[in-house]
Coordinates of C-alpha atoms and ligand atoms in Angstrom, one line a residue:
X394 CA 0.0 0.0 0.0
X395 CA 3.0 2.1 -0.1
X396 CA 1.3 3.8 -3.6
X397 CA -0.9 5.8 -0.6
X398 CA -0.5 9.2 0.9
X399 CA 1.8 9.9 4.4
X400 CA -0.6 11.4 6.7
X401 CA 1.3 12.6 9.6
X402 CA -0.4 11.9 13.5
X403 CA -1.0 15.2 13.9
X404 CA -3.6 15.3 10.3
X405 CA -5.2 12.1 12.2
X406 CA -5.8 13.7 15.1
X407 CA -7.8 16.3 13.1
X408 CA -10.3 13.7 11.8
X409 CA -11.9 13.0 15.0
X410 CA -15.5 14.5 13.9
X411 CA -18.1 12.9 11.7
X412 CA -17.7 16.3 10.1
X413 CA -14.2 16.6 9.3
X414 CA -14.9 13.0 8.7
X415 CA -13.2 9.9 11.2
X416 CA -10.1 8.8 11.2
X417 CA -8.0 6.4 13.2
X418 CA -4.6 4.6 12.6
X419 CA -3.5 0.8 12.7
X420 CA -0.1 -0.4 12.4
X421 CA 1.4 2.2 10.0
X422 CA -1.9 2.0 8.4
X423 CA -4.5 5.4 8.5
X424 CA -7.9 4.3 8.0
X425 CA -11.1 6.6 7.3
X426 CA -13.8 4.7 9.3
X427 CA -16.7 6.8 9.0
X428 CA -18.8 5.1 7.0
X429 CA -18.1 1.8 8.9
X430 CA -19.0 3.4 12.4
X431 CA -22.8 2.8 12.3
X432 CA -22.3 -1.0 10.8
X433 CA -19.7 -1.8 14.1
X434 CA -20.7 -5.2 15.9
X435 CA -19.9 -3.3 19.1
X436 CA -21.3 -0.5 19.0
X437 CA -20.8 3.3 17.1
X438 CA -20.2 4.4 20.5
X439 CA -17.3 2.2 21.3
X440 CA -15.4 2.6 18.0
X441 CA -15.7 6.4 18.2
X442 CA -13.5 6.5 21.1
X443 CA -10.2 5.9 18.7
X444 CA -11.5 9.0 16.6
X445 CA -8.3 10.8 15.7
X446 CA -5.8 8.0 16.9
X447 CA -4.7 4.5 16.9
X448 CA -7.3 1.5 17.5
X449 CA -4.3 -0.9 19.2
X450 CA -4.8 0.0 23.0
X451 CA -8.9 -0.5 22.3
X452 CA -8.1 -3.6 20.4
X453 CA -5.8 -5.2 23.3
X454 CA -8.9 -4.5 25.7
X455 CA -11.1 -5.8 23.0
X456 CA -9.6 -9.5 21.6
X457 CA -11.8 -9.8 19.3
X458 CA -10.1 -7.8 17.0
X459 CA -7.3 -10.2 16.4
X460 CA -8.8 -11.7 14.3
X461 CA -7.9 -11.7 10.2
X462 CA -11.4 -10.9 9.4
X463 CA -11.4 -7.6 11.2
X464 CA -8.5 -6.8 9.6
X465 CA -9.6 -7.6 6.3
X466 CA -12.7 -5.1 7.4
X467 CA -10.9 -2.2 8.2
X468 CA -8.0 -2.8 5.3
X469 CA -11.3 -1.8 2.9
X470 CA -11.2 1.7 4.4
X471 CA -7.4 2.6 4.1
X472 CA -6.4 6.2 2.7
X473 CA -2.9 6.3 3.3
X474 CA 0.1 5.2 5.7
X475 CA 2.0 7.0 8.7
X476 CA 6.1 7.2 8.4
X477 CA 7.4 4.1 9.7
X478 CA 8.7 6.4 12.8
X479 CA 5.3 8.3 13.1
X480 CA 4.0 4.6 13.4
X481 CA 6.0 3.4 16.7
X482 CA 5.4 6.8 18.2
X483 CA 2.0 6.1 18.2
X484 CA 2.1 2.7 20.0
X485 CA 4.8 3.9 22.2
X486 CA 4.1 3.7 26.0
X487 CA 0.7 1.2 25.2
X488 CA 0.6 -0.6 28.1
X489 CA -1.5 -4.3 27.9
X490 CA -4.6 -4.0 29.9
X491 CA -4.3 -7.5 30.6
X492 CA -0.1 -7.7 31.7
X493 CA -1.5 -8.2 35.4
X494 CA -4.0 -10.9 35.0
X495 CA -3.3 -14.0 36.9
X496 CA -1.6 -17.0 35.8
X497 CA -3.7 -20.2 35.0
X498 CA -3.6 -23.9 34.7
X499 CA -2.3 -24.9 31.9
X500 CA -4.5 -27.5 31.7
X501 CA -7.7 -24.6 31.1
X502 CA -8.2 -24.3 27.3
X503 CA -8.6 -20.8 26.3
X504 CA -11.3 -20.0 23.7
X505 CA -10.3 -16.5 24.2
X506 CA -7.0 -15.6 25.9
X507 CA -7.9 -11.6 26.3
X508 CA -10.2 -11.5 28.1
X509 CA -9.2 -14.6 29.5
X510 CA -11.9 -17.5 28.8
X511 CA -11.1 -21.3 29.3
X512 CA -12.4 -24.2 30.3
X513 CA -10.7 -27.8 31.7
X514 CA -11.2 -30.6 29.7
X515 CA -14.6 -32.4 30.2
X516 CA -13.4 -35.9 31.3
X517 CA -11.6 -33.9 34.6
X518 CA -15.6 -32.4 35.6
X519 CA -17.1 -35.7 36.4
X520 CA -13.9 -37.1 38.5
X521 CA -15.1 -34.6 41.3
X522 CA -18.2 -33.7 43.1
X523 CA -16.1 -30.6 43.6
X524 CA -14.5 -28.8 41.1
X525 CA -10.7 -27.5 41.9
X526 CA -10.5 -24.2 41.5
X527 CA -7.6 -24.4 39.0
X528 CA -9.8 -26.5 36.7
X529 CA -13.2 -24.0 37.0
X530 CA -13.8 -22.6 34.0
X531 CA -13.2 -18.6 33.5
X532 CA -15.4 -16.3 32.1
X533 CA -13.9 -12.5 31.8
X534 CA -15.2 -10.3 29.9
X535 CA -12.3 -7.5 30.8
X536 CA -9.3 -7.3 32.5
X537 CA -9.1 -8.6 35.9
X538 CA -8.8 -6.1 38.1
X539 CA -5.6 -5.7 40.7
X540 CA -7.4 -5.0 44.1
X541 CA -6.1 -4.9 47.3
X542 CA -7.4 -6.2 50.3
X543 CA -6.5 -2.9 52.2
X544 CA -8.5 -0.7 49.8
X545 CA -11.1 -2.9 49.0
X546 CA -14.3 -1.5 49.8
X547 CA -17.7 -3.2 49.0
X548 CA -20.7 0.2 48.7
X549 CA -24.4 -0.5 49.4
X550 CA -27.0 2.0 47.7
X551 CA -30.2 2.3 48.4
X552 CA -33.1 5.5 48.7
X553 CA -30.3 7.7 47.7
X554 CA -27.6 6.7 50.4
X555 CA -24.4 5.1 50.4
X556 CA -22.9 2.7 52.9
X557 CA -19.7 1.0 52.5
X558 CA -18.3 -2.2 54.2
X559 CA -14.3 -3.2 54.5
X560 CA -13.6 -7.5 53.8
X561 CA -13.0 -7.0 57.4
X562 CA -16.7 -6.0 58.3
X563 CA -18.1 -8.4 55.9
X564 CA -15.8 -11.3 57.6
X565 CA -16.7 -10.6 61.4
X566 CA -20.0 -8.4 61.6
X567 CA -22.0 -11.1 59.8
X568 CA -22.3 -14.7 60.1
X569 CA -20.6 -17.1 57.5
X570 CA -22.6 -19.6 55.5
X571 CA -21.2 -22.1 53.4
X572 CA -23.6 -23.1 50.1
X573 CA -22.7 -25.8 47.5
X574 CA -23.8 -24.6 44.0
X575 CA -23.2 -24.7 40.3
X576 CA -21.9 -22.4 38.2
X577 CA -22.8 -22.0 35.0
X578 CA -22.3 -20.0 31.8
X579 CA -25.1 -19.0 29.9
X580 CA -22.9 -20.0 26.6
X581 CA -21.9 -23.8 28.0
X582 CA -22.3 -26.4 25.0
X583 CA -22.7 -23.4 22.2
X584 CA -20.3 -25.0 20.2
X585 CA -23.1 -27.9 19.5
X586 CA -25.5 -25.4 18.9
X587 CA -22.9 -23.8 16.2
X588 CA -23.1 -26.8 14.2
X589 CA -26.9 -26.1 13.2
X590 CA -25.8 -22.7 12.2
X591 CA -23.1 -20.0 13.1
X592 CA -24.1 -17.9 16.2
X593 CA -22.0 -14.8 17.6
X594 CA -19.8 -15.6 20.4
X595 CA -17.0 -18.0 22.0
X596 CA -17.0 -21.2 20.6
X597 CA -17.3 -23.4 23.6
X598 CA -17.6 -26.9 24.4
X599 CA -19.7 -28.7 27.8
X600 CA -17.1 -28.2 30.5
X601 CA -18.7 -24.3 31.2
X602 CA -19.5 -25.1 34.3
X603 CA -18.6 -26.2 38.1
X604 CA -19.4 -27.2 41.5
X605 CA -18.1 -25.4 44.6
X606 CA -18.6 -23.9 48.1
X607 CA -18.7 -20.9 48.3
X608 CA -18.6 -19.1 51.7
X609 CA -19.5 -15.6 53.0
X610 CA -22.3 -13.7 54.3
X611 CA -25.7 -13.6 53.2
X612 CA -26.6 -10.7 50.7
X613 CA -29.8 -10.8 52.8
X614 CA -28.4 -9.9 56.1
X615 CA -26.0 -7.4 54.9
X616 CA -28.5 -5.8 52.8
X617 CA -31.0 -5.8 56.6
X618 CA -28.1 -4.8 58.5
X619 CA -28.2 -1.3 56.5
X620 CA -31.7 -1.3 57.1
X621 CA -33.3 -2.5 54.3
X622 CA -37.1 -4.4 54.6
X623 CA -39.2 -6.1 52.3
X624 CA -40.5 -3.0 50.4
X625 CA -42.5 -3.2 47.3
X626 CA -40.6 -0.1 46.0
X627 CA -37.8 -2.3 45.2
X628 CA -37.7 -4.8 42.9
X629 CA -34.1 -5.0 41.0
X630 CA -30.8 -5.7 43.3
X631 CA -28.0 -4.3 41.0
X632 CA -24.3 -5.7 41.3
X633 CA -21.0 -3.5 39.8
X634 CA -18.0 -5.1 39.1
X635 CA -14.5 -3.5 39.9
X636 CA -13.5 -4.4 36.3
X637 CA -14.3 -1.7 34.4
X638 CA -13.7 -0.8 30.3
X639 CA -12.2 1.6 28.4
X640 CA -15.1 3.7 29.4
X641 CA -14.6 3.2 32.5
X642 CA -18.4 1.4 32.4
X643 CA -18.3 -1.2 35.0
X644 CA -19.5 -4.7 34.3
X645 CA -22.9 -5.1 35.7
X646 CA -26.1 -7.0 36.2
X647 CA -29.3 -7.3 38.7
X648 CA -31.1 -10.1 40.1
X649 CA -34.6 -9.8 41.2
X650 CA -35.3 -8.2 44.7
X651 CA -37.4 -11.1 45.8
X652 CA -34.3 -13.6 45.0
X653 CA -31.8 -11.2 46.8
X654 CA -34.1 -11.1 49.7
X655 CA -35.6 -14.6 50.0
X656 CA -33.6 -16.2 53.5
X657 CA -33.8 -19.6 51.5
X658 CA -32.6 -17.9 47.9
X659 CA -29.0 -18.7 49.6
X660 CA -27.5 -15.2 47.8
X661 CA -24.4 -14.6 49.1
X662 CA -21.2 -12.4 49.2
X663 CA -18.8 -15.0 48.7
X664 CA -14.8 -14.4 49.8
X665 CA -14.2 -18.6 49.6
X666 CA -14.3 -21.0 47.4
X667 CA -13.6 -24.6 48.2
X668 CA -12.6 -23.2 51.8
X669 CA -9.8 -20.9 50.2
X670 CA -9.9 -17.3 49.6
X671 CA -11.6 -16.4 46.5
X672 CA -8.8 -16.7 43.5
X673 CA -8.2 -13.4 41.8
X674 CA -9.9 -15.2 38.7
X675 CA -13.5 -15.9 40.1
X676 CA -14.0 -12.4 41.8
X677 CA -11.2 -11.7 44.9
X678 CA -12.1 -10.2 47.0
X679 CA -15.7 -10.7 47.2
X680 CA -18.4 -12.0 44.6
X681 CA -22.3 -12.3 44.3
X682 CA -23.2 -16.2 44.5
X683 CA -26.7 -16.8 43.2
X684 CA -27.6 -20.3 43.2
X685 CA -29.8 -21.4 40.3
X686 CA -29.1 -18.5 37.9
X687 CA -27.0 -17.8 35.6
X688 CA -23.4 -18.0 35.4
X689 CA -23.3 -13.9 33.8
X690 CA -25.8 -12.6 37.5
X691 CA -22.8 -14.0 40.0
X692 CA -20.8 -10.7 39.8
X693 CA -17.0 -11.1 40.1
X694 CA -14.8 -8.5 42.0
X695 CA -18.1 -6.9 43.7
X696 CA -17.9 -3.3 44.0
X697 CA -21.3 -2.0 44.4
X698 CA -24.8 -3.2 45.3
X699 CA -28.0 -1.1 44.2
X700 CA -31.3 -1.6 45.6
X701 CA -33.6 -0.4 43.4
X702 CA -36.8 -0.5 41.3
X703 CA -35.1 -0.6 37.8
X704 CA -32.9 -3.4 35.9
X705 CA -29.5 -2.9 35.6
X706 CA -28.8 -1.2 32.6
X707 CA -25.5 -3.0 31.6
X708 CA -24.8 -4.3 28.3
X709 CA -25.0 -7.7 29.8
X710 CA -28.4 -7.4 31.3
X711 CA -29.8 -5.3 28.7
X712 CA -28.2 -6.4 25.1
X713 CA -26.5 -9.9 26.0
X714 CA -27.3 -12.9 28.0
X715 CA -31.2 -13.2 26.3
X716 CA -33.1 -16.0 24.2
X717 CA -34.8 -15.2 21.1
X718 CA -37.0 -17.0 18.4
X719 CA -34.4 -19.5 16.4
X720 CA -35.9 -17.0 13.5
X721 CA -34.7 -13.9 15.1
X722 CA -31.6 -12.8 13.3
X723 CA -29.2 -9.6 13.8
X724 CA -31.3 -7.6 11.6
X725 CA -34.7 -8.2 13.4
X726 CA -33.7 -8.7 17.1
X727 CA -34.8 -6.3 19.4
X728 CA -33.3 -7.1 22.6
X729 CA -35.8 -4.9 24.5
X730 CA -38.6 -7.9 23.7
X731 CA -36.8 -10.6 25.7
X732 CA -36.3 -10.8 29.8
X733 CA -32.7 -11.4 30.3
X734 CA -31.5 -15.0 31.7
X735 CA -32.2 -15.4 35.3
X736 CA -33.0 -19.2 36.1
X737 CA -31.3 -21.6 33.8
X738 CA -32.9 -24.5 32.6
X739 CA -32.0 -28.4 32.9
X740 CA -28.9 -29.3 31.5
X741 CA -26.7 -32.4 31.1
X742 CA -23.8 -33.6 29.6
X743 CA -21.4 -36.6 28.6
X744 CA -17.9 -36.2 30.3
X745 CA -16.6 -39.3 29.9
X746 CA -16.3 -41.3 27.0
X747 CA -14.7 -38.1 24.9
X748 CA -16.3 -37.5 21.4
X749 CA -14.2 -39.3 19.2
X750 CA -12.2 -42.0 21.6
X751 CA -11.8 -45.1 21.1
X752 CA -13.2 -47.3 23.8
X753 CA -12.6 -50.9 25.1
X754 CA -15.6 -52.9 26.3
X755 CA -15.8 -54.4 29.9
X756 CA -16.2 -58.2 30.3
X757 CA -19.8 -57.8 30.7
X758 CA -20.0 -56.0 27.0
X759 CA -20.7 -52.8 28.5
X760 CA -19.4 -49.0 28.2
X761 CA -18.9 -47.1 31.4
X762 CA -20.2 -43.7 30.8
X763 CA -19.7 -40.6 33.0
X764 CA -21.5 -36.8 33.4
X765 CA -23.0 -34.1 34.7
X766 CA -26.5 -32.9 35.2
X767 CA -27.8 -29.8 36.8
X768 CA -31.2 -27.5 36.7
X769 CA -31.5 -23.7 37.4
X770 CA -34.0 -22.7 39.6
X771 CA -33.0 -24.8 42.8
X772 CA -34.6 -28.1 40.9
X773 CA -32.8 -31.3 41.9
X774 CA -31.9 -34.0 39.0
X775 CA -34.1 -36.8 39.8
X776 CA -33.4 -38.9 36.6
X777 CA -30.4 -39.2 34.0
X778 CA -31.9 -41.6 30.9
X779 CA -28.9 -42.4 28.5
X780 CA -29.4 -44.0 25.1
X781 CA -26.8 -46.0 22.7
X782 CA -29.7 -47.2 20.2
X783 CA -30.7 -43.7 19.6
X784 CA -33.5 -43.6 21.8
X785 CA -35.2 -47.3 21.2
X786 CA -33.5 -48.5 24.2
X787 CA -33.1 -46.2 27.6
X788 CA -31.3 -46.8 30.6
X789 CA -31.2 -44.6 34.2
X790 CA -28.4 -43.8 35.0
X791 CA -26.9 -44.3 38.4
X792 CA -27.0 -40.8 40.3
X793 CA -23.3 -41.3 41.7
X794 CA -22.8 -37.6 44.0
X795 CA -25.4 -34.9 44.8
X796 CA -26.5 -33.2 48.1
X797 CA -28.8 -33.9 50.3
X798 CA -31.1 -30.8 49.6
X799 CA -34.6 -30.5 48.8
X800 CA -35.9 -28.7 45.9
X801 CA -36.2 -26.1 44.7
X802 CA -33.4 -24.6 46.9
X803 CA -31.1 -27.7 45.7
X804 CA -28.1 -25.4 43.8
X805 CA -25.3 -28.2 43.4
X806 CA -24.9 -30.3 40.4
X807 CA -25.7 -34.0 40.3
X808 CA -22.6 -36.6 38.9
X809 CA -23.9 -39.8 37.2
X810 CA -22.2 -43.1 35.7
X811 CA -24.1 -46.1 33.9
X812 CA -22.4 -49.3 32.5
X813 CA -24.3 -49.4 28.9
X814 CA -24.5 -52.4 27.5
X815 CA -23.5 -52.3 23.7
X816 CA -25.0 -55.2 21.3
X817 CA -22.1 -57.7 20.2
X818 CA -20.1 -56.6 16.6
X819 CA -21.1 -53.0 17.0
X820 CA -18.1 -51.0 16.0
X821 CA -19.2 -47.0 16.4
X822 CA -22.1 -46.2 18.9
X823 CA -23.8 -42.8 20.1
X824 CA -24.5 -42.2 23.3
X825 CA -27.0 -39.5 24.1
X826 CA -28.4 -38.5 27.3
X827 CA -30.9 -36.1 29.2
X828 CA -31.5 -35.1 32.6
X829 CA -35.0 -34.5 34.1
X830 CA -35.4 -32.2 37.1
X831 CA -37.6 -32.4 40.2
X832 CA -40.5 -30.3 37.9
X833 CA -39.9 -33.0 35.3
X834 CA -38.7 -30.6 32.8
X835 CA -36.3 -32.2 30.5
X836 CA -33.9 -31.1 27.8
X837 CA -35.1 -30.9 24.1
X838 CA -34.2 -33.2 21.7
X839 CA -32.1 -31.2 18.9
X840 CA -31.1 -28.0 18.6
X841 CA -32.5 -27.0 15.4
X842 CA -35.5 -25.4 17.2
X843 CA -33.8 -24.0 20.2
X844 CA -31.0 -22.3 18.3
X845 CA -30.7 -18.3 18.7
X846 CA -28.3 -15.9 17.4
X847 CA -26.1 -15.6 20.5
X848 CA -25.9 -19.3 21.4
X849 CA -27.7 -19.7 24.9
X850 CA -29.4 -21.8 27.1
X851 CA -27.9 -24.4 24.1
X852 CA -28.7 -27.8 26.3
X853 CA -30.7 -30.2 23.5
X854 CA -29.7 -34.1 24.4
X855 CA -25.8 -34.4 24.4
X856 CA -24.5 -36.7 21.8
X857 CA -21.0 -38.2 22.0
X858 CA -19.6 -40.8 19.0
X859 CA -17.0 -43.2 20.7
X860 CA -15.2 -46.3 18.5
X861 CA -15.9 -49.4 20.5
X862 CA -13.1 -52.1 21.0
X863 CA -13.8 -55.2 22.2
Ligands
HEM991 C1 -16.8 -6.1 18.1 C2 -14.6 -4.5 14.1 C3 -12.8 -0.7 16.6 C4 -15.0 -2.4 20.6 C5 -16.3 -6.0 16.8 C6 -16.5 -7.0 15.7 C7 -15.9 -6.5 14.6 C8 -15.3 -5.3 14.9 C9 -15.9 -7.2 13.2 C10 -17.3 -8.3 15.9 C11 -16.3 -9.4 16.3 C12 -17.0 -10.7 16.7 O1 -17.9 -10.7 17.4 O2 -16.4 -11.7 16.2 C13 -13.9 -3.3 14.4 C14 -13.2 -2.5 13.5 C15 -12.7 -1.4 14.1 C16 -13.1 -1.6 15.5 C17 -13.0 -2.8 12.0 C18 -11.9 -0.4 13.5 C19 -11.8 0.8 13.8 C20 -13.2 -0.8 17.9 C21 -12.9 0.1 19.0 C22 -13.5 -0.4 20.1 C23 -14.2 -1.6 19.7 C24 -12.0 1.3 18.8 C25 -13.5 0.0 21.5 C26 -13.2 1.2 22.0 C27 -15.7 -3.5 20.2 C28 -16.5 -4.3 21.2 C29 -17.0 -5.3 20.4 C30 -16.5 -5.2 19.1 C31 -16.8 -3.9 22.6 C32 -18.0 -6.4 20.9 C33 -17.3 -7.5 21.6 C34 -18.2 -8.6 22.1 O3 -19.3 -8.7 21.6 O4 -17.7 -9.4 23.0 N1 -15.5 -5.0 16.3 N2 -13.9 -2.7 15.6 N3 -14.1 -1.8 18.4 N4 -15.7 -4.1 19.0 FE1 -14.8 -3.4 17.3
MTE992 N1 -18.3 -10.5 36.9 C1 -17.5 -9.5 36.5 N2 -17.3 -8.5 37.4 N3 -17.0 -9.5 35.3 C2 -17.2 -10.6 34.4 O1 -16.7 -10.6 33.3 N4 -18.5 -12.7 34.0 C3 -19.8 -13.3 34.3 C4 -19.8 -13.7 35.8 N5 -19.4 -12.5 36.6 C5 -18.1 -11.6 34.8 C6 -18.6 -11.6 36.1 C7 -20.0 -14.5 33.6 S1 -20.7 -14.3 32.0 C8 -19.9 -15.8 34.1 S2 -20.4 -17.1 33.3 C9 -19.3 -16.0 35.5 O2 -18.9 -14.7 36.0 C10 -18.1 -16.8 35.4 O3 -17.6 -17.1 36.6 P1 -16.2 -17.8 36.8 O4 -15.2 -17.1 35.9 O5 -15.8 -17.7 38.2 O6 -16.3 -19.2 36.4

């Protein structure tokens, strides 16, 4: 592209108007993005904030931009080049957002490494009852933020006044309750979902999810402690993270009041996990635990609590984490017409065979066949059916590790295992299976009629093809 005009950084930084017309700078490339602004996936508010200068420190927040196809994008709209030492000066000093993240198993697989998202591989889920910490998936959607226990501060805001509580206050002024629940990501299994047709957002597999304790005080006693009382004026409890973007816009989201409130909803303020402190990844020093809803409500690195009469009106309430019509598509949703994820519906999955392995029968001619199996809401699995005849023949599974908790405040997964027997000569089976929860609500059967254009709530019969030996 050297056949292009030098601009110099000082022209750039004169096209930072829609009038004098938009401007930015890649690499030693100069770009005029106007015309692209109102077509960006995230937003013609985001992208307006590199009016005048370079995209790279937004795009190191932002990893999905490293991606060729972006590139190819914004390649369409080059007008000329910087000089090559114009070009370093305007990288120079660019700090990563993400140098001070934590460092993680190796064993997580990232589908995204800024933000940091992985998951451990399935077969590890069902060994446990209890998920290591190390091997709990992570889902970031910014950097994670470097706080210190000295400074931390957790605010409470309700009726137009602040209160503020150290980790200190939150350790000794209220009692400490342990509760075993699932965690879950809205997106878990919506790389199955994928298959039917693409859907926007990280292409992961079934191990989105995990079982711990979690230990701290009840939101419901904290929030009483300040004075709060069942009052119809509030209806919305509003969570802020301390991870915040270029904006400085805080991530965010709201649970309902009567779930914040409810003494058996079992919301808490968690600083432990598995009887540790809280790792740095899933929220230190403090995070929201809400049993039975979704994975995106449990706010990490908990800054802020709003008790209110309105939704929270971050992106991940408002424009993310919703279902739609499988017929919906980018150019028809409106993401005002759907309630955003609360509850999450049943869910189960195949950890062990892995899709693809070859396995050796037993002497009885059976497959040993291992999962998980888990409802929102506080529903206990009572059944597991698994198939290898594609559904002329089922089988219950054993229910192998689950708590002694009645529905619907039951917030821990369930682990199964069946020995399936396999009819003699057969060389390639499928195994599917389905959980049913305590409301007998089971999963659907494919997911060509649950599919939506972000790739939730994706938990249709798990399939896994396994070679059999004999
Ligand atoms: C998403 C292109 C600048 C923030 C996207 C996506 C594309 C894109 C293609 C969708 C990616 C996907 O979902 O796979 C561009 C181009 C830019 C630009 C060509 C050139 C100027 C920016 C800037 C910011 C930004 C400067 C921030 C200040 C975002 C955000 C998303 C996004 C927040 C949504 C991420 C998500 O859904 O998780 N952009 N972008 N972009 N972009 Fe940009
Ligand atoms: N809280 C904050 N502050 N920032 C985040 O990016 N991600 C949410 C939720 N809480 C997130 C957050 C989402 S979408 C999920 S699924 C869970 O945290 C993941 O929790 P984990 O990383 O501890 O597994």
């Amino acid at each position: 592209r050297s056949d292009l005009p030098i601009y110099t950084l000082d022209e750039v930084m004169q096209h930072a108007t829609k009038e004098s017309r938009i401007w930015v700078t890649y690499g030693q490339g100069v770009y005029d993005i106007t015309d692209f602004i109102p077509q960006h996936p995230g937003g013609s508010e985001k992208i307006s904030m590199a009016a005048g200068s370079s995209v790279e420190p937004f795009w190191m927040l932002y990893g999905v931009h490293k991606n060729p196809n972006v590139l190819a994008i914004l390649e369409k709209y080059r007008i000329g080049n910087l000089s090559a030492e114009e070009a370093l000066e305007a990288t120079e000093n660019m700090e990563d957002p993400y140098a001070k993240d934590p460092r993680r198993h190796p064993a997580l697989k990232p589908s995204s490494k800024k933000p940091f998202n992985a998951e451990p591989p399935p077969s590890l889920l069902s060994e446990n009852f209890i998920t290591p910490v190390d091997l709990f998936y992570v889902r970031n959607h910014l950097p994670v933020p470097d706080i210190s226990e000295k400074d931390y501060r957790l605010e409470i805001n309700f009726q137009g006044k602040d209160f503020s509580l150290s980790l200190q206050d939150l350790k000794t002024k209220f009692e400490k309750v342990t509760v075993t629940a699932a965690i879950m990501c809205a997106g878990n299994r919506r790389g199955e979902m994928t298959q039917i047709k693409p859907v926007k957002g990280l292409n992961w597999g079934h191990a989105v999810i995990g079982n711990a304790t979690w230990s701290g005080a009840r939101l419901r006693d904290v929030l009483m402690h300040f004075g709060v009382k069942d009052d119809p004026g509030f209806e919305h409890v509003q969570f802020e993270g301390l991870d915040a973007d270029v904006a400085n816009v805080p991530y965010g989201a709201s649970i309902p009041f009567e779930k914040a409130f409810d003494p058996k909803g079992d919301v808490i303020l968690a600083y432990e996990m598995n009887d540790g402190p809280l790792p740095r990844d899933h929220g230190y020093p403090v995070r929201a635990v809400v049993p039975g809803v979704v994975g995106a409500r449990n706010v990490k690195w908990l800054g802020r609590i709003i008790v209110t009469n309105v939704e929270s009106n971050s992106h991940w309430q408002q424009n993310d984490y919703k279902g739609f019509n499988p017929s919906v598509d980018w150019d028809t949703v409106d993401f005002s017409k759907s309630p955003a994820i609360q509850e999450l519906p049943v869910i189960s999955a195949i950890c062990s065979p892995d899709a693809g392995s070859v396995v050796k029968l037993d002497s009885n001619n059976s497959l040993n066949i291992k999962g998980y199996a888990w409802s929102g809401g506080g529903r206990r699995i009572v059944r597991v059916d698994v198939t290898a005849d594609s559904g002329k023949t089922w089988y219950s599974a054993d229910i192998t590790a689950q708590e002694n908790k009645k529905e619907p405040h039951h917030w821990g997964w369930s682990l199964w295992s069946l020995d399936v027997p396999i009819p003699k000569g057969v060389k390639e089976v499928e195994l599917w299976a389905k959980a049913v929860d305590s409301s007998y609500n089971t999963q659907p059967e494919s997911f060509a009629n649950i599919w939506n254009l972000r790739g939730v709530l994706s938990n249709a019969y798990h399939r896994v093809q396994v070679k059999v030996t004999a």
